[in-house]
XYZ file of C-alpha atoms in Angstrom:
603
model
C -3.657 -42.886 28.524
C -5.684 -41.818 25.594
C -3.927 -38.924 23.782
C -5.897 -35.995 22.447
C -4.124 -34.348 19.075
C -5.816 -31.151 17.767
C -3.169 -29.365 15.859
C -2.262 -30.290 12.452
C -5.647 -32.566 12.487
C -7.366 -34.193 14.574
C -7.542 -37.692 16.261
C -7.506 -39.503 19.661
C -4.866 -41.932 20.254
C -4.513 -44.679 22.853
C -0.660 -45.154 24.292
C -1.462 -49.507 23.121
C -3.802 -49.413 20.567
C -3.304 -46.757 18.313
C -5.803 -44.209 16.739
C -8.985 -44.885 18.361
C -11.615 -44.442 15.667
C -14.059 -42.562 16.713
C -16.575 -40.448 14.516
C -15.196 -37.069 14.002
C -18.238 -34.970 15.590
C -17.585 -36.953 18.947
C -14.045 -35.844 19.064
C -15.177 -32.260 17.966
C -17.392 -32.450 21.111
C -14.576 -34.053 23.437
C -12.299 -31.276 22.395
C -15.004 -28.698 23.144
C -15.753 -30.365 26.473
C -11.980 -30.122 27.711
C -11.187 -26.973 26.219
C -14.254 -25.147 27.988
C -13.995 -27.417 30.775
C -17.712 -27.984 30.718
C -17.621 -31.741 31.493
C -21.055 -32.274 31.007
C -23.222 -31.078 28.301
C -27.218 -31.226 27.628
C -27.325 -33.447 24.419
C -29.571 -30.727 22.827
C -26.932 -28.182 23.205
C -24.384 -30.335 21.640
C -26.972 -31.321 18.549
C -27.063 -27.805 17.668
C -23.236 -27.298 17.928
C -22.584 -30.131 16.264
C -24.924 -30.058 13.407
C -27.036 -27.006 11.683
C -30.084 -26.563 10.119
C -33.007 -28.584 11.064
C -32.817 -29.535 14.245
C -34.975 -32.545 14.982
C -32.246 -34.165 12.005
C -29.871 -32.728 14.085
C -30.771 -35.130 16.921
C -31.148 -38.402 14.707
C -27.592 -37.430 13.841
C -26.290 -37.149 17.297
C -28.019 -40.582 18.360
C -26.352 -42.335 15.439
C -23.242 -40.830 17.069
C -23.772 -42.255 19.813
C -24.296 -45.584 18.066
C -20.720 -45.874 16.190
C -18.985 -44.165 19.714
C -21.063 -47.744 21.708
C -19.744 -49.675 18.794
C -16.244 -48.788 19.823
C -16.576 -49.756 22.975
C -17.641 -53.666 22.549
C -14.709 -53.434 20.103
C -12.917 -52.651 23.312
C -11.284 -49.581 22.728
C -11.174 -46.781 25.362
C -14.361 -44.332 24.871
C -14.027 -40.718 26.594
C -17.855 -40.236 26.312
C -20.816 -41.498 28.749
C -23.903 -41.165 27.785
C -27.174 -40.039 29.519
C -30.626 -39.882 28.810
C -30.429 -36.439 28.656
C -26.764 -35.458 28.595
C -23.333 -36.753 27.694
C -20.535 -36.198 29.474
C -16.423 -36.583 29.454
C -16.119 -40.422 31.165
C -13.252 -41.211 33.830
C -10.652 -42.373 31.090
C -7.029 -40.147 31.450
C -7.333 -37.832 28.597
C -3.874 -35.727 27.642
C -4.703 -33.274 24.678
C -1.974 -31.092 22.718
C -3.474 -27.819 24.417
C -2.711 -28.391 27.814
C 0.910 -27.295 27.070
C -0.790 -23.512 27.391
C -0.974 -24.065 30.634
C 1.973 -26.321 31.733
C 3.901 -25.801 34.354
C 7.320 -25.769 32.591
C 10.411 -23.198 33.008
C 10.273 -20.108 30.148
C 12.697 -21.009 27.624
C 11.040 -24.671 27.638
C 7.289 -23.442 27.366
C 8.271 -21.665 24.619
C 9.658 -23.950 22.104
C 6.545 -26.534 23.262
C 4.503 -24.022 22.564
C 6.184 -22.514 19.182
C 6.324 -26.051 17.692
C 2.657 -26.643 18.615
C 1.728 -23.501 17.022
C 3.512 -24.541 13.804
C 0.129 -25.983 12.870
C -3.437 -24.382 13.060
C -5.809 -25.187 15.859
C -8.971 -27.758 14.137
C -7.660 -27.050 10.894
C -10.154 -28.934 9.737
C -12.251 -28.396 6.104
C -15.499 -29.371 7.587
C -15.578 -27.754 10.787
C -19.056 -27.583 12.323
C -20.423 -24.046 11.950
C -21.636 -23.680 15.310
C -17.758 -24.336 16.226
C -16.528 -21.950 13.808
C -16.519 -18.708 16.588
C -15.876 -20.402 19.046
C -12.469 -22.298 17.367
C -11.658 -18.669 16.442
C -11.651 -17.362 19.772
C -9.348 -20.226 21.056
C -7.114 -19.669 18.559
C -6.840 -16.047 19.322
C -6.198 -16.702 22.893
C -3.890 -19.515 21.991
C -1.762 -16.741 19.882
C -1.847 -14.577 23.624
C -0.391 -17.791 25.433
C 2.555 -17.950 22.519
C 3.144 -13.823 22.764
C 3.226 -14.159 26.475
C 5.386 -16.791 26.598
C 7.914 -15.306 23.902
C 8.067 -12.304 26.274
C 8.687 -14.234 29.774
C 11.439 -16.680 27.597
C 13.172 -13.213 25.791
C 13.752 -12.084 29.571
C 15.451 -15.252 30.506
C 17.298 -15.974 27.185
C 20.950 -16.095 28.008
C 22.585 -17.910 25.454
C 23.290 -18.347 21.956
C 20.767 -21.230 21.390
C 18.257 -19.375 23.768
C 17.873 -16.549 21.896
C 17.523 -18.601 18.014
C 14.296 -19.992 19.844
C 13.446 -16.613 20.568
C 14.074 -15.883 17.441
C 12.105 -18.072 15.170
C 9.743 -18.046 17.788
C 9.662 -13.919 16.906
C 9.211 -15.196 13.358
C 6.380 -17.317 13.737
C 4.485 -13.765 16.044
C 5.555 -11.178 13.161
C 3.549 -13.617 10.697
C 0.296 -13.284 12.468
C 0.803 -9.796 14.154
C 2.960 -8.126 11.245
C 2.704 -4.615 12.605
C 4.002 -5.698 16.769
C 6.612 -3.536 16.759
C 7.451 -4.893 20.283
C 8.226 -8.544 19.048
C 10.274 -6.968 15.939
C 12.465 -4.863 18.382
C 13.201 -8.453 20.200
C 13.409 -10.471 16.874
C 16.362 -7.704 16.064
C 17.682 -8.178 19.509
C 18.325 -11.906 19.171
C 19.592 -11.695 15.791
C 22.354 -9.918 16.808
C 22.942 -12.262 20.050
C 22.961 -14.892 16.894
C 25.395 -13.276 14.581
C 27.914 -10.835 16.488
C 29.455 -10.699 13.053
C 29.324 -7.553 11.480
C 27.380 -4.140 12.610
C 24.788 -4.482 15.109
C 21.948 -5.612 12.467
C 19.413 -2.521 14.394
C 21.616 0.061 13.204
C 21.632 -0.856 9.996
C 18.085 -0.713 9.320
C 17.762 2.042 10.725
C 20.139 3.714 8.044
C 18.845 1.663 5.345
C 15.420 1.751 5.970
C 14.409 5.005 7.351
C 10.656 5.309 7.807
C 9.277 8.653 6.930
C 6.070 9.880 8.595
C 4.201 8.789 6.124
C 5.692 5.092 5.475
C 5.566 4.585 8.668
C 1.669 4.209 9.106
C 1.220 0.364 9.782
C -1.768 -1.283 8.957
C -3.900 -1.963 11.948
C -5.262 -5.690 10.689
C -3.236 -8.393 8.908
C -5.192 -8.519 6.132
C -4.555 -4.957 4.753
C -0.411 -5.845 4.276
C -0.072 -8.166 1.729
C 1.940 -11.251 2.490
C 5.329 -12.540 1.072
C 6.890 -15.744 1.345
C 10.830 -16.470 0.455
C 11.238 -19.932 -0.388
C 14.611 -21.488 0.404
C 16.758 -22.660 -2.142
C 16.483 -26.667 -2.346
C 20.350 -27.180 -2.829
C 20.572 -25.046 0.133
C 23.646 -26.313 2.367
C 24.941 -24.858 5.593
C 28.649 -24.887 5.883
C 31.050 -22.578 6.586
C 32.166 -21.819 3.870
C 28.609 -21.151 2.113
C 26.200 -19.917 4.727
C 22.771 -20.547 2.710
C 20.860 -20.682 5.813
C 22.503 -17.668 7.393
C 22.039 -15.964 4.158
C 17.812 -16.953 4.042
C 17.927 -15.818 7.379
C 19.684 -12.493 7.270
C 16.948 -11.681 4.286
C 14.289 -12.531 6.519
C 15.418 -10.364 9.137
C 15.818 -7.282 6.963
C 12.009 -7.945 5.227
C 10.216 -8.420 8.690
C 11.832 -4.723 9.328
C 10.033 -3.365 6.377
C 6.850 -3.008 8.402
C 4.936 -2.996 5.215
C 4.781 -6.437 4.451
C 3.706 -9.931 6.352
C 6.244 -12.350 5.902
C 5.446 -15.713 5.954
C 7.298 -18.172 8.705
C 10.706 -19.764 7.457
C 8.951 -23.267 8.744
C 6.152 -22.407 6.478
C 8.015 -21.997 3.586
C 10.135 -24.729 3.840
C 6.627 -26.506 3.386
C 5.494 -24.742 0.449
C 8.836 -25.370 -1.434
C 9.004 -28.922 -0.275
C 4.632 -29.430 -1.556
C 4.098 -30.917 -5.167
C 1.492 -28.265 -5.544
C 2.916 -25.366 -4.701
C -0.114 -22.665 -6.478
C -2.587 -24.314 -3.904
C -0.479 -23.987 -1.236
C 0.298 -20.061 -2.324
C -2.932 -19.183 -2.643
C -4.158 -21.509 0.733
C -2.335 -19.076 2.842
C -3.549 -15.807 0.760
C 0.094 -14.985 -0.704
C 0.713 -12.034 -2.807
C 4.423 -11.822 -3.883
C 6.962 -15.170 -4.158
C 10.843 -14.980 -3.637
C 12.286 -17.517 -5.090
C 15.633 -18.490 -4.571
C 18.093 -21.036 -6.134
C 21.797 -21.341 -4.882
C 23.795 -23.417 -7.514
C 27.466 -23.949 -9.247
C 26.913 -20.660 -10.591
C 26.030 -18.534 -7.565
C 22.451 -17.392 -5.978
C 20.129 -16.368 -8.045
C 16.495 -14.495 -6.724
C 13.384 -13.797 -8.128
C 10.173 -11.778 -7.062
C 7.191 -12.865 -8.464
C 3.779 -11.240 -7.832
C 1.241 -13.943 -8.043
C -2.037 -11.969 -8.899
C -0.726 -11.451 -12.689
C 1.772 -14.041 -12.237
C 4.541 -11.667 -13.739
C 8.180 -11.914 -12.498
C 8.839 -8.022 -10.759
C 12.258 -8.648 -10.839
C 15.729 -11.571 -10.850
C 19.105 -11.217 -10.346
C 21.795 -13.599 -10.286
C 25.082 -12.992 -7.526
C 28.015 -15.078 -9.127
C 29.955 -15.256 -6.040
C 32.067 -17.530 -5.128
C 31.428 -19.936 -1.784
C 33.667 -18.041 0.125
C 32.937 -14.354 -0.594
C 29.123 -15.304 0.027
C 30.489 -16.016 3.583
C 32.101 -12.886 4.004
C 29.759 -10.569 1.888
C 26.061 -12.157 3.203
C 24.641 -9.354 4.636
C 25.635 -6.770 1.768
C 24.077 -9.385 -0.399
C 20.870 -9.721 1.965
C 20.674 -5.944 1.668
C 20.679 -5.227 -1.878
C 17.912 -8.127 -2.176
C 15.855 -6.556 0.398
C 15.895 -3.169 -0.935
C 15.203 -4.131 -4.103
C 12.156 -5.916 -3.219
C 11.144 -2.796 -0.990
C 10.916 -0.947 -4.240
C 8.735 -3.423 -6.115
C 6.306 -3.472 -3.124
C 6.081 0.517 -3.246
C 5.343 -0.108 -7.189
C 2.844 -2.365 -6.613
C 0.373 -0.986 -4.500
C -1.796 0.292 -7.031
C -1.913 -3.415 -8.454
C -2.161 -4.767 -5.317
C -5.215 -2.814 -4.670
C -6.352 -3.426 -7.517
C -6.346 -6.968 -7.206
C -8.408 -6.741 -4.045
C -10.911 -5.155 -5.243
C -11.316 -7.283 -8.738
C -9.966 -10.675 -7.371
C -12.153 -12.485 -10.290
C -11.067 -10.842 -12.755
C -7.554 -11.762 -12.369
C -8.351 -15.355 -11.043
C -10.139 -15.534 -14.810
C -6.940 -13.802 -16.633
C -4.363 -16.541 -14.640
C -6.712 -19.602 -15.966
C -5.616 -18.036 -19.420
C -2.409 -17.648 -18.554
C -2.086 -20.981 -17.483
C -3.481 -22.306 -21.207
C -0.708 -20.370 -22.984
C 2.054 -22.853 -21.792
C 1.729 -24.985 -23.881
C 1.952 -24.461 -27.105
C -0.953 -26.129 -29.148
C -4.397 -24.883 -30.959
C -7.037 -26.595 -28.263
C -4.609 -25.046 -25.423
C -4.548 -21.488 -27.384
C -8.307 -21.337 -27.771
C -9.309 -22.534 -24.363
C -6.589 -19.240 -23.465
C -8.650 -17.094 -25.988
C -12.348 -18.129 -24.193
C -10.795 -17.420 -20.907
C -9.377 -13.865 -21.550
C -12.633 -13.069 -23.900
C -14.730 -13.941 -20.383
C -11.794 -11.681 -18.314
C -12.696 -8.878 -20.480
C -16.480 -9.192 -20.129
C -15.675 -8.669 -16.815
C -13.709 -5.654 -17.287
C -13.475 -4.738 -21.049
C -9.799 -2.114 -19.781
C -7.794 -4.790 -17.907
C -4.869 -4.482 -20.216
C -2.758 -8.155 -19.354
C -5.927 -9.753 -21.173
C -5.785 -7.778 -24.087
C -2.271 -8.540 -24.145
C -3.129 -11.999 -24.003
C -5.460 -12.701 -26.165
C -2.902 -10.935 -28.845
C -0.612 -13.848 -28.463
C -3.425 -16.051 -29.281
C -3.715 -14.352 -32.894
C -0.338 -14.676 -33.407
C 0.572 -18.113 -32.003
C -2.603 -19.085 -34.208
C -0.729 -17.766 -37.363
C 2.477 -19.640 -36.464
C 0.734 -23.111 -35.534
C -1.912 -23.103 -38.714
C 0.507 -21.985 -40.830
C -1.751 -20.644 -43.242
C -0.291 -17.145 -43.834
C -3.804 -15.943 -42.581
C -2.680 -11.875 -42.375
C -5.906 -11.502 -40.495
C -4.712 -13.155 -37.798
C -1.601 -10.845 -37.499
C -3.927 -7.420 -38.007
C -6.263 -8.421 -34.865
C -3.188 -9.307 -32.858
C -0.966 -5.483 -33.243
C -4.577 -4.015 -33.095
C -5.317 -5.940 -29.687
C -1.684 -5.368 -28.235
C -1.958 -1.564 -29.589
C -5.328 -1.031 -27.112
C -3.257 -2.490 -24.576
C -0.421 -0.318 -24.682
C -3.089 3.112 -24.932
C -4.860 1.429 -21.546
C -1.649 0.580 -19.900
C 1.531 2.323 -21.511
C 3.961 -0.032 -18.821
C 3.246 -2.762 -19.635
C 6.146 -4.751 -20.799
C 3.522 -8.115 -22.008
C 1.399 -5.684 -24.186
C 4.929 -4.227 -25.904
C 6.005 -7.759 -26.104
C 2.642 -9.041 -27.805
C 3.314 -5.973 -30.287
C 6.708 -7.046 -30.927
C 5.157 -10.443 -31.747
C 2.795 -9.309 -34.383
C 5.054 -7.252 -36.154
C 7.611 -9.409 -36.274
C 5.131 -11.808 -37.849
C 3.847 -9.131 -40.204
C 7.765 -8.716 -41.447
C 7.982 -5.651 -39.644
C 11.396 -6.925 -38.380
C 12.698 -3.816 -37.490
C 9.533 -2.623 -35.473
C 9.318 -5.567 -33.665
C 12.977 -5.454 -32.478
C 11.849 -1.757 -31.458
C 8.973 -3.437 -29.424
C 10.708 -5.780 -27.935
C 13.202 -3.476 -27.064
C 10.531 -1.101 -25.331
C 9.150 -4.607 -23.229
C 12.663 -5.731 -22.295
C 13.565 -1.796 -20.811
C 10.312 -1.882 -19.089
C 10.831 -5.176 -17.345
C 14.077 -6.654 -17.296
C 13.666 -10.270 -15.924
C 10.080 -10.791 -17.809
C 11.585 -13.808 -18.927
C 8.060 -14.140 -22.113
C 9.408 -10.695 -22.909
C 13.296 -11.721 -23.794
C 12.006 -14.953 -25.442
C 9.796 -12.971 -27.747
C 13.114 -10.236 -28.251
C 15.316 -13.642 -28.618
C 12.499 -14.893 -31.624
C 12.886 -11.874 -33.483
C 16.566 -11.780 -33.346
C 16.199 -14.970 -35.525
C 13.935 -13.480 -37.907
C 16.159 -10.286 -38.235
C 18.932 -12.854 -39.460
C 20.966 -12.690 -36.214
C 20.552 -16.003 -34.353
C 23.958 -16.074 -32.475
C 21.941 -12.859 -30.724
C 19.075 -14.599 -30.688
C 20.548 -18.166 -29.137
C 22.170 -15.785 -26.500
C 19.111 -13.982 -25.910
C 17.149 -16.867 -25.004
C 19.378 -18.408 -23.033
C 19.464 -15.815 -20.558
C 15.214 -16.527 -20.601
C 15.907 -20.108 -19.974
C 17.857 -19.148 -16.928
C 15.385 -16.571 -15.563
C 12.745 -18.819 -16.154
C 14.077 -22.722 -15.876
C 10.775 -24.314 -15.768
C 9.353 -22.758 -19.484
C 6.510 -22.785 -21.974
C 7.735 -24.945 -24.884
C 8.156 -21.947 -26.961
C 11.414 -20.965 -25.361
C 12.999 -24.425 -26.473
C 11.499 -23.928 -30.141
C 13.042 -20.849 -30.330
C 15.974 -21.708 -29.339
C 16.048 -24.813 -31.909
C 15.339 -22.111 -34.176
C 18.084 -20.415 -33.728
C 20.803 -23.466 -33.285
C 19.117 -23.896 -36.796
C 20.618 -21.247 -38.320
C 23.703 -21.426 -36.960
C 24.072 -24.780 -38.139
C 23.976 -26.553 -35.333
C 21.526 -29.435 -36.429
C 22.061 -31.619 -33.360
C 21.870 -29.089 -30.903
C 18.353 -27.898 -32.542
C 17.042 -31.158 -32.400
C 17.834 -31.850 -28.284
C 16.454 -28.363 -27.645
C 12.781 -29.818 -29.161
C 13.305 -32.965 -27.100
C 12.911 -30.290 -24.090
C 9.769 -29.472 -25.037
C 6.850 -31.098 -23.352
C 4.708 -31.247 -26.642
C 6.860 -30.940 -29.535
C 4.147 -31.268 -32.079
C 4.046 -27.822 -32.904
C 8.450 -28.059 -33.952
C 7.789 -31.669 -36.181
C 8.528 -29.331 -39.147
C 11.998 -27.633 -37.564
C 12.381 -31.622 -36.005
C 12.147 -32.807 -39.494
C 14.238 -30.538 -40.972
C 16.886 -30.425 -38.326
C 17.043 -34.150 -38.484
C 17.671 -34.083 -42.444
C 20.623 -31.531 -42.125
C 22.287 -33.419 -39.499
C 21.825 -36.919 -42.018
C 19.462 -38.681 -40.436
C 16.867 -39.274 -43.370
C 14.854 -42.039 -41.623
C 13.764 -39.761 -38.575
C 13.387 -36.461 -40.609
C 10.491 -39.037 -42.536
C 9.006 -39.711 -39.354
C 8.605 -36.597 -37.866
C 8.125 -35.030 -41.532
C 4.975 -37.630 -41.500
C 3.785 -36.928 -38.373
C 3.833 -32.988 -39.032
C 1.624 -33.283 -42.429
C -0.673 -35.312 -40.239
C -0.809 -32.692 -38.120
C -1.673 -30.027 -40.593
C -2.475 -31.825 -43.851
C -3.275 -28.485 -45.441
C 0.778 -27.118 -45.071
C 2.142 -25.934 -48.233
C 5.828 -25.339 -47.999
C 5.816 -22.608 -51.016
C 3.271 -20.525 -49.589
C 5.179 -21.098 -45.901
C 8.206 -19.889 -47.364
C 6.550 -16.737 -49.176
C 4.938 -15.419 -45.980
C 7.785 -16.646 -43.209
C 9.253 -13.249 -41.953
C 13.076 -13.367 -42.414
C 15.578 -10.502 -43.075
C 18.352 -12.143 -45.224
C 17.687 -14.758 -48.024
C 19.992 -16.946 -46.947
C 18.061 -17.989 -43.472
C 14.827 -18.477 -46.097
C 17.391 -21.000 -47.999
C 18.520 -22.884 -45.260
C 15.391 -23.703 -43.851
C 13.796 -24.598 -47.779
C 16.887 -26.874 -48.069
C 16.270 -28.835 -44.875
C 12.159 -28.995 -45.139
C 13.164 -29.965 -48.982
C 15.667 -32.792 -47.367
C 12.908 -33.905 -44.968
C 10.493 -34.917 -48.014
C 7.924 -31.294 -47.992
């Protein structure tokens, strides 16, 4: 029996052999051949399906087909093709493919979880699909969707118990992700969660309370691609007991954002993947994704995030610090305060949203930037400075760029060391445009902060950073840059506590987040604790002169040489006297300490 598999890929497979290897235009034309149940096909007709362009190279391509498919068969392997002069058609050899569970003859609840788990993966999701396929794949996956919502409707009717009606309900899922706005699957997706949970209110009502759609929310999209689509990714130490339901929890959040009508939410199965896949940005923007919850259940309790991926800005993070047991009990109060706060970032960013639609580009070109500015070196901050200069071609009023390419100035004037006040003067002018184009935004206040601070406007920057922090609470860049100035103002305690909580919203950070913090265990005179926050870093080049130092306070002479080495090399042209005259610090004292350790170190 040869085995036909075209979900998830695509290959033929005999029961003793193995995969039969076969060029992958004859399988696309065996698939075609069962699925349309036309058995034989005019080779001419299959050319041009199989091939575009010119099409007398189209038939030189099909007969070397047909060479490798006669190859296979004096290698003995089992060939579903004969060949004619004029025609080729499907041979006598058993043939079983994946899609012939649409039409099995199987009882409702057991068609349905073939049939959901088949449907897990795409139909030919293959790169290099023949373009004279391409409709015609498209229309059996449309109708292959039907089967599925048919099916979920004839198994709903028979569901009877518990474990019946979580197949209906993932199954419900998996429909709400394609057809977002089938208010008829929702209504049974509600159904079975409460046959799943009898804990608690019926889970209908409470939407209905919490959620109450006006006559103007409640217009629904007509097409999947106008609601923007949201996936929230599972937390990894995620463990399902009784006495902390993280599963329940994911799912009662699910639930409650499928309800919202005004976004698509991505299948739990699917993001199980995307959490679980080394490169999760491809995978975010493979299946077009516009806002990320992420989700992290620890020692410390559950902490969420929203992130909206176009400007790659955190919306907003919270952290429950509940203990195992009163997550048990309190789940679905927790579920509901996440959900309706990421209802109200969605309302907020529409305009963005739309904005992003319509300018896709531009903010593809502003995210390459982005990307530059973690990490924390000059060939990394200029590449950042090209790509927001070319963003702003583009669009000389998109305000995150300017914002940007502020931090460039400044992070220039910190890593040349120089005391170039130029530098400083382009970057508050540059974050100052910003803030007249786009008054909200907490990067542009932040970028200000950063200037000033650098300018030894202490006090205005803590004012800026201030603003940025009020604007957007959990922008993690925007409490680093409050936590920098902090140390500058002479208050690192504040400042070591400041970052920290940045750390925590953002545990996977630029380098700059564990300078500053060495910074600041610096000046509190904690020497060792400086020097393992700059072993974080992923390119701790830019702290050898804090390293250096830090090592010489804490008595070891021999490293604070090396690394003291190893920063002249770096910049040959340092000078620590004109460092020291232009470093913007409140109190004397902080100037001492740090002259005393950089003295130590062999500046």
């Amino acid at each position: 029996m040869l085995r036909l598999v075209t979900f998830g890929g695509l290959r033929l497979a005999d029961d003793e052999r193995g995969t039969v290897p076969l060029p992958q235009k004859a399988l696309f034309a065996v698939v075609y051949m069962l699925a349309s149940r036309e058995f034989e096909l005019p080779r001419d007709y299959l050319a041009r399906l199989l091939w575009a362009g010119d099409q007398d190279a189209a038939k030189i391509n099909l007969r070397k087909m047909i060479e490798r498919v006669r190859k296979c068969a004096t290698e003995g392997w089992p060939i579903p093709l004969d060949f004619t002069a004029s025609t080729i058609r499907l041979s006598a050899e058993a043939i079983d493919p994946d899609f012939s569970l649409f039409s099995a003859d199987l009882e409702p609840l057991r068609r349905l979880t073939v049939i959901s788990k088949l449907m897990r993966h795409q139909f030919l999701d293959e790169a290099n699909l023949p373009v004279g396929l391409k409709s015609w794949v498209g229309k059996q996956q449309s109708a292959q969707w039907e089967h599925f919502r048919v099916a979920f409707f004839d198994a709903q009717a028979a569901a009877a118990s518990r474990s019946h009606w979580a197949s209906v309900k993932d199954s419900a899922k998996q429909l709400l992700e394609r057809y977002p706005d089938d208010t008829a699957v929702r209504e049974v997706l509600l159904r079975a969660h409460r046959h799943g949970d009898q804990t608690g209110p019926p889970m209908h009502a409470t939407l209905q309370v919490e959620f109450p759609l006006s006559g103007e929310t409640a217009v629904v999209p007509s097409t999947l691609i106008e609601l923007p689509r949201l996936v929230l990714l599972p937390p990894q130490e995620a463990r399902e007991n009784p006495a902390y339901p993280a599963r329940a929890l994911m799912e009662d959040i699910t639930i409650s954002l499928c309800a919202l009508r005004t976004v698509a939410v991505v299948a739990p199965y699917t993001a199980a993947r995307i959490r679980q896949d080394a490169d999760k940005v491809t995978q975010l923007e493979r299946h077009s994704i516009s806002y990320v919850i992420d989700t992290t259940i620890s020692g410390e309790g559950l902490f969420v995030q929203m992130i909206f991926l176009p400007s790659d800005s955190v919306l907003w993070a919270e952290r429950f610090r509940l203990k195992p047991g009163s997550l048990a009990s309190h789940r679905k109060q927790i579920a509901q305060m996440i959900v309706n706060a990421i209802s109200n970032h969605l309302q907020r960013t529409e305009p963005v949203l739309a904005d992003f639609r319509a300018h896709p580009d531009v903010y593809r070109s502003y995210l390459a930037g982005a990307q530059h500015l973690n990490r924390f070196t000059l060939p990394d901050l200029r590449r950042a400075r090209n790509a927001f200069r070319g963003t702003l071609k583009a669009r000389a009023d998109f305000a995150p760029a300017l914002a940007g390419l502020s931090r460039t100035y400044s992070w220039e004037w910190v890593l040349t060391a120089q005391g170039e006040r130029e530098l400083l003067v382009k970057a508050e002018e540059v974050a100052q445009k910003a803030i007249a184009l786009q008054p909200e935004l907490a990067s542009a206040h932040r970028e200000l902060g950063l200037s000033k601070l650098y300018l030894g406007d202490v006090d205005g920057s803590l004012e800026a950073f201030d603003r940025a922090e009020g604007l957007s609470p959990h922008l993690a860049d925007a409490i680093c840059g409050y936590a920098d100035a902090l140390v500058h103002a002479s208050k690192p305690a504040d400042g070591l506590a400041k970052i920290g909580k940045a750390i925590r919203l953002n545990p996977i950070c630029p380098d700059d987040y564990f300078w500053i913090a060495a910074g600041a265990s610096y000046f509190l005179g904690e020497f060792r604790q400086a020097i393992s926050y700059i072993d974080r870093m992923g390119d701790s080049s830019s702290a050898r002169r804090l390293l250096a130092a830090s090592y010489a306070m804490a008595g070891d002479a021999a490293k604070a040489r090396i690394h003291r080495r190893k920063a002249q090399e770096l910049n040959p042209q340092f000078d620590l006297h004109t460092w020291l005259s232009v470093l913007p610090v409140k109190e004397q004292w902080q100037k001492d300490l740090y002259r005393e350790g950089l003295l130590k170190a062999g500046f």
